[in-house]
């Protein structure tokens, strides 16, 4: 059978109670605050990226809308310009006919007078 091992008595009694150490608590609190700060910075960076992405999406949407409005405006202006050109052309043709008629009639009147 095994003989019991004799443990020498401790020369100095050991205190096994755990008391909070002010320097340890301060270090832990500092580390916790640093982690919270990093987490907040990360959250802020993510929010900034989301905000930039939203701004870019809105900017692209407004650019497309503006381009469509410009195209519509140009179409309307071109149609108006074309209508005015057609009117001017028909007026020119009318004037040309009147001038041709006048050119034929005027010499006849002049001959009749002389």
XYZ file of N, CA, C and O in Angstrom:
456
model
N 0.841 -1.168 0.000
C 0.000 0.000 0.000
C 0.880 1.223 0.000
O 2.000 1.222 0.471
N 0.314 2.305 -0.505
C 1.082 3.539 -0.660
C 1.144 4.266 0.656
O 0.187 4.297 1.413
N 2.276 4.819 0.904
C 2.447 5.592 2.113
C 1.947 6.993 1.896
O 2.133 7.574 0.824
N 1.293 7.567 2.862
C 0.825 8.941 2.670
C 2.005 9.887 2.547
O 3.009 9.733 3.205
N 1.858 10.837 1.622
C 2.916 11.820 1.390
C 2.721 12.925 2.399
O 1.632 13.457 2.567
N 3.762 13.234 3.002
C 3.687 14.274 4.010
C 4.003 15.618 3.367
O 5.017 15.787 2.708
N 3.098 16.559 3.538
C 3.251 17.899 2.969
C 3.764 18.786 4.070
O 3.172 18.860 5.143
N 4.906 19.440 3.840
C 5.429 20.316 4.885
C 4.511 21.517 5.067
O 3.945 22.030 4.114
N 4.356 21.952 6.275
C 3.512 23.123 6.487
C 4.147 24.362 5.873
O 5.350 24.495 5.810
N 3.295 25.230 5.357
C 3.778 26.453 4.710
C 4.382 27.358 5.751
O 3.861 27.510 6.846
N 5.470 27.947 5.375
C 6.146 28.833 6.292
C 5.359 30.130 6.443
O 5.267 30.684 7.530
N 4.780 30.616 5.348
C 3.986 31.855 5.380
C 2.587 31.506 4.885
O 2.421 30.917 3.828
N 1.591 31.839 5.653
C 0.235 31.547 5.187
C -0.095 32.369 3.935
O 0.303 33.518 3.793
N -0.800 31.751 2.986
C -1.138 32.389 1.712
C -2.572 32.898 1.765
O -3.473 32.178 2.185
N -2.782 34.135 1.335
C -4.119 34.727 1.273
C -4.698 34.418 -0.111
O -4.180 34.873 -1.123
N -5.747 33.631 -0.178
C -6.360 33.237 -1.456
C -7.521 34.147 -1.855
O -8.128 33.931 -2.891
N -7.819 35.134 -1.077
C -8.887 36.075 -1.444
C -8.425 36.935 -2.626
O -7.270 37.321 -2.718
N -9.407 37.212 -3.519
C -9.087 38.041 -4.686
C -9.659 39.424 -4.435
O -10.870 39.597 -4.357
N -8.777 40.369 -4.325
C -9.203 41.749 -4.151
C -8.938 42.495 -5.449
O -7.910 42.277 -6.090
N -9.858 43.334 -5.835
C -9.638 44.080 -7.092
C -8.426 44.982 -6.970
O -8.253 45.689 -5.986
N -7.625 44.919 -7.969
C -6.425 45.757 -8.003
C -6.760 47.011 -8.810
O -7.210 46.912 -9.940
N -6.549 48.195 -8.267
C -6.892 49.423 -8.985
C -6.172 49.543 -10.326
O -6.759 49.952 -11.319
N -4.941 49.157 -10.396
C -4.214 49.286 -11.661
C -4.717 48.273 -12.682
O -4.807 48.561 -13.870
N -5.104 47.063 -12.206
C -5.637 46.045 -13.111
C -6.999 46.475 -13.637
O -7.288 46.332 -14.834
N -7.835 47.023 -12.753
C -9.153 47.498 -13.180
C -9.020 48.638 -14.182
O -9.745 48.683 -15.174
N -8.139 49.534 -13.943
C -7.935 50.664 -14.860
C -7.443 50.167 -16.219
O -7.894 50.644 -17.262
N -6.561 49.178 -16.209
C -6.056 48.634 -17.473
C -7.166 47.930 -18.234
O -7.300 48.081 -19.455
N -7.982 47.152 -17.493
C -9.109 46.469 -18.128
C -10.108 47.474 -18.695
O -10.593 47.311 -19.816
N -10.404 48.491 -17.923
C -11.365 49.529 -18.355
C -10.813 50.266 -19.574
O -11.539 50.535 -20.526
N -9.540 50.555 -19.575
C -8.912 51.220 -20.709
C -8.996 50.343 -21.962
O -9.334 50.817 -23.040
N -8.722 49.044 -21.793
C -8.803 48.124 -22.923
C -10.236 48.043 -23.448
O -10.467 48.042 -24.658
N -11.207 48.008 -22.549
C -12.616 47.950 -22.937
C -13.017 49.211 -23.716
O -13.682 49.141 -24.745
N -12.567 50.357 -23.208
C -12.868 51.618 -23.892
C -12.230 51.664 -25.279
O -12.834 52.155 -26.243
N -11.007 51.147 -25.388
C -10.332 51.103 -26.695
C -11.114 50.226 -27.676
O -11.277 50.571 -28.843
N -11.610 49.078 -27.190
C -12.400 48.187 -28.041
C -13.703 48.856 -28.469
O -14.121 48.747 -29.625
N -14.348 49.546 -27.540
C -15.584 50.263 -27.867
C -15.316 51.358 -28.898
O -16.097 51.563 -29.822
N -14.196 52.062 -28.739
C -13.830 53.113 -29.685
C -13.604 52.530 -31.073
O -14.091 53.078 -32.070
N -12.893 51.408 -31.139
C -12.670 50.753 -32.434
C -13.989 50.311 -33.059
O -14.202 50.456 -34.271
N -14.886 49.773 -32.238
C -16.193 49.340 -32.741
C -16.988 50.528 -33.277
O -17.612 50.442 -34.338
N -16.944 51.652 -32.561
C -17.644 52.856 -33.013
C -17.047 53.403 -34.314
O -17.768 53.816 -35.222
N -15.716 53.390 -34.407
C -15.063 53.851 -35.628
C -15.445 52.969 -36.812
O -15.700 53.462 -37.914
N -15.491 51.662 -36.576
C -15.878 50.733 -37.637
C -17.323 50.988 -38.076
O -17.625 51.036 -39.268
N -18.200 51.165 -37.087
C -19.611 51.438 -37.391
C -19.744 52.739 -38.185
O -20.500 52.818 -39.155
N -18.993 53.743 -37.779
C -19.020 55.031 -38.478
C -18.529 54.881 -39.916
O -19.104 55.465 -40.842
N -17.491 54.085 -40.114
C -16.960 53.871 -41.463
C -17.985 53.152 -42.335
O -18.183 53.515 -43.501
N -18.662 52.154 -41.775
C -19.693 51.436 -42.523
C -20.830 52.388 -42.887
O -21.313 52.393 -44.023
N -21.245 53.216 -41.929
C -22.320 54.180 -42.195
C -21.904 55.179 -43.276
O -22.697 55.534 -44.132
N -20.655 55.625 -43.229
C -20.150 56.552 -44.236
C -20.187 55.901 -45.624
O -20.601 56.513 -46.603
N -19.764 54.636 -45.691
C -19.776 53.928 -46.975
C -21.197 53.763 -47.498
O -21.453 53.916 -48.698
N -22.132 53.467 -46.598
C -23.536 53.340 -47.005
C -24.071 54.673 -47.502
O -24.811 54.734 -48.493
N -23.701 55.742 -46.819
C -24.149 57.069 -47.218
C -23.596 57.446 -48.592
O -24.319 57.973 -49.441
N -22.336 57.148 -48.820
C -21.716 57.433 -50.122
C -22.393 56.614 -51.215
O -22.689 57.129 -52.301
N -22.662 55.341 -50.940
C -23.338 54.486 -51.921
C -24.726 55.026 -52.242
O -25.139 55.054 -53.411
N -25.452 55.473 -51.233
C -26.786 56.045 -51.445
C -26.697 57.338 -52.255
O -27.494 57.583 -53.155
N -25.705 58.170 -51.946
C -25.512 59.410 -52.704
C -25.233 59.099 -54.170
O -25.806 59.724 -55.064
N -24.357 58.127 -54.428
C -24.033 57.771 -55.812
C -25.259 57.238 -56.546
O -25.491 57.574 -57.716
N -26.065 56.424 -55.857
C -27.282 55.883 -56.475
C -28.248 57.018 -56.841
O -28.766 57.073 -57.954
N -28.446 57.937 -55.899
C -29.342 59.086 -56.160
C -28.787 59.955 -57.290
O -29.538 60.441 -58.133
N -27.474 60.173 -57.281
C -26.852 61.002 -58.315
C -27.058 60.383 -59.694
O -27.397 61.080 -60.656
N -26.857 59.079 -59.801
C -27.067 58.402 -61.080
C -28.526 58.485 -61.513
O -28.822 58.718 -62.690
N -29.436 58.316 -60.566
C -30.865 58.401 -60.874
C -31.223 59.804 -61.382
O -31.913 59.950 -62.393
N -30.733 60.830 -60.690
C -31.015 62.205 -61.118
C -30.369 62.514 -62.458
O -30.957 63.229 -63.285
N -29.193 61.969 -62.707
C -28.532 62.180 -63.995
C -29.354 61.563 -65.125
O -29.507 62.168 -66.187
N -29.878 60.355 -64.886
C -30.718 59.712 -65.914
C -31.986 60.523 -66.153
O -32.406 60.715 -67.305
N -32.603 61.001 -65.072
C -33.819 61.816 -65.218
C -33.514 63.097 -65.991
O -34.275 63.499 -66.880
N -32.412 63.734 -65.655
C -32.038 64.979 -66.328
C -31.776 64.730 -67.808
O -32.192 65.519 -68.664
N -31.085 63.651 -68.119
C -30.809 63.307 -69.513
C -32.113 63.082 -70.276
O -32.270 63.556 -71.405
N -33.065 62.388 -69.661
C -34.365 62.153 -70.301
C -35.102 63.474 -70.525
O -35.705 63.691 -71.592
N -35.037 64.366 -69.548
C -35.689 65.673 -69.704
C -35.032 66.478 -70.822
O -35.725 67.135 -71.599
N -33.709 66.432 -70.891
C -33.012 67.141 -71.967
C -33.394 66.582 -73.328
O -33.632 67.346 -74.282
N -33.468 65.264 -73.430
C -33.853 64.635 -74.698
C -35.262 65.071 -75.093
O -35.513 65.396 -76.257
N -36.173 65.070 -74.143
C -37.552 65.483 -74.422
C -37.596 66.956 -74.833
O -38.290 67.329 -75.781
N -36.851 67.781 -74.132
C -36.807 69.207 -74.450
C -36.273 69.423 -75.869
O -36.822 70.225 -76.638
N -35.196 68.709 -76.199
C -34.617 68.848 -77.542
C -35.594 68.354 -78.608
O -35.702 68.942 -79.684
N -36.330 67.301 -78.293
C -37.312 66.774 -79.244
C -38.408 67.821 -79.493
O -38.767 68.097 -80.639
N -38.887 68.425 -78.412
C -39.933 69.452 -78.536
C -39.411 70.651 -79.321
O -40.070 71.152 -80.234
N -38.202 71.099 -78.978
C -37.624 72.259 -79.691
C -37.389 71.944 -81.150
O -37.630 72.778 -82.024
N -36.912 70.731 -81.428
C -36.672 70.348 -82.818
C -37.981 70.305 -83.582
O -38.045 70.782 -84.725
N -39.024 69.756 -82.958
C -40.332 69.716 -83.626
C -40.857 71.128 -83.897
O -41.382 71.409 -84.975
N -40.711 72.018 -82.917
C -41.147 73.414 -83.122
C -40.334 74.080 -84.232
O -40.876 74.779 -85.075
N -39.030 73.853 -84.179
C -38.162 74.432 -85.198
C -38.557 73.906 -86.578
O -38.628 74.661 -87.545
N -38.831 72.601 -86.652
C -39.214 72.004 -87.926
C -40.543 72.594 -88.410
O -40.699 72.905 -89.591
N -41.503 72.755 -87.501
C -42.799 73.364 -87.872
C -42.594 74.779 -88.404
O -43.201 75.166 -89.410
N -41.740 75.555 -87.733
C -41.467 76.916 -88.192
C -40.784 76.906 -89.558
O -41.077 77.746 -90.410
N -39.893 75.957 -89.751
C -39.213 75.857 -91.039
C -40.204 75.533 -92.161
O -40.141 76.131 -93.241
N -41.117 74.622 -91.879
C -42.131 74.250 -92.876
C -43.012 75.461 -93.183
O -43.312 75.746 -94.355
N -43.418 76.204 -92.152
C -44.230 77.414 -92.372
C -43.449 78.428 -93.199
O -43.990 79.037 -94.126
N -42.187 78.608 -92.837
C -41.366 79.571 -93.575
C -41.203 79.134 -95.018
O -41.261 79.963 -95.937
N -41.042 77.855 -95.241
C -40.896 77.339 -96.599
C -42.168 77.589 -97.402
O -42.110 78.024 -98.544
N -43.318 77.322 -96.783
C -44.578 77.534 -97.511
C -44.806 79.027 -97.756
O -45.292 79.415 -98.819
N -44.420 79.890 -96.808
C -44.531 81.341 -97.023
C -43.610 81.768 -98.160
O -43.991 82.584 -98.998
N -42.415 81.213 -98.177
C -41.461 81.531 -99.240
C -42.035 81.128 -100.596
O -41.944 81.872 -101.574
N -42.638 79.933 -100.635
C -43.236 79.477 -101.890
C -44.384 80.388 -102.310
O -44.523 80.712 -103.494
N -45.212 80.826 -101.338
C -46.311 81.744 -101.656
C -45.763 83.049 -102.216
O -46.258 83.562 -103.224
N -44.736 83.578 -101.533
C -44.149 84.836 -101.987
C -43.524 84.678 -103.372
O -43.619 85.574 -104.208
N -42.926 83.545 -103.599
C -42.322 83.310 -104.908
C -43.385 83.313 -105.987
O -43.197 83.883 -107.060
N -44.531 82.685 -105.710
C -45.622 82.672 -106.699
C -46.147 84.087 -106.939
O -46.361 84.483 -108.066
N -46.315 84.823 -105.837
C -46.813 86.198 -105.978
C -45.805 87.028 -106.759
O -46.180 87.792 -107.662
N -44.539 86.886 -106.455
C -43.505 87.652 -107.158
C -43.439 87.265 -108.630
O -43.251 88.119 -109.492
N -43.611 85.983 -108.931
C -43.606 85.562 -110.327
C -44.803 86.160 -111.066
O -44.679 86.635 -112.177
N -45.944 86.136 -110.396
C -47.141 86.718 -111.006
C -46.945 88.215 -111.219
O -47.264 88.752 -112.270
N -46.378 88.860 -110.184
C -46.116 90.300 -110.303
C -45.130 90.570 -111.418
O -45.257 91.549 -112.145
N -44.171 89.728 -111.550
C -43.172 89.912 -112.608
C -43.817 89.796 -113.978
O -43.392 90.461 -114.922
N -44.852 88.976 -114.092
C -45.542 88.851 -115.379
C -46.507 90.013 -115.604
O -46.644 90.524 -116.709
N -47.182 90.409 -114.534
C -48.203 91.451 -114.663
C -47.576 92.829 -114.798
O -48.036 93.650 -115.593
N -46.547 93.118 -114.071
C -45.935 94.444 -114.073
C -45.500 94.888 -115.465
O -45.857 95.999 -115.882
N -44.832 94.096 -116.260
C -44.451 94.555 -117.600
C -45.676 94.826 -118.478
O -45.669 95.748 -119.278
N -46.744 94.027 -118.272
C -47.950 94.258 -119.083
C -48.540 95.618 -118.751
O -48.975 96.355 -119.642
N -48.570 95.974 -117.480
C -49.086 97.282 -117.070
C -48.204 98.398 -117.616
O -48.709 99.425 -118.063
N -46.925 98.178 -117.532
C -46.018 99.208 -118.032
C -46.200 99.413 -119.532
O -46.164 100.535 -120.016
N -46.399 98.337 -120.277
C -46.630 98.461 -121.707
C -47.938 99.199 -121.988
O -48.035 99.982 -122.916
N -48.921 98.895 -121.174
C -50.225 99.509 -121.365
C -50.167 100.986 -121.108
O -50.820 101.782 -121.798
N -49.345 101.427 -120.162
C -49.229 102.837 -119.800
C -48.449 103.573 -120.869
O -48.797 104.693 -121.230
N -47.450 102.966 -121.414
C -46.616 103.698 -122.340
C -47.159 103.766 -123.722
O -48.137 103.712 -124.194
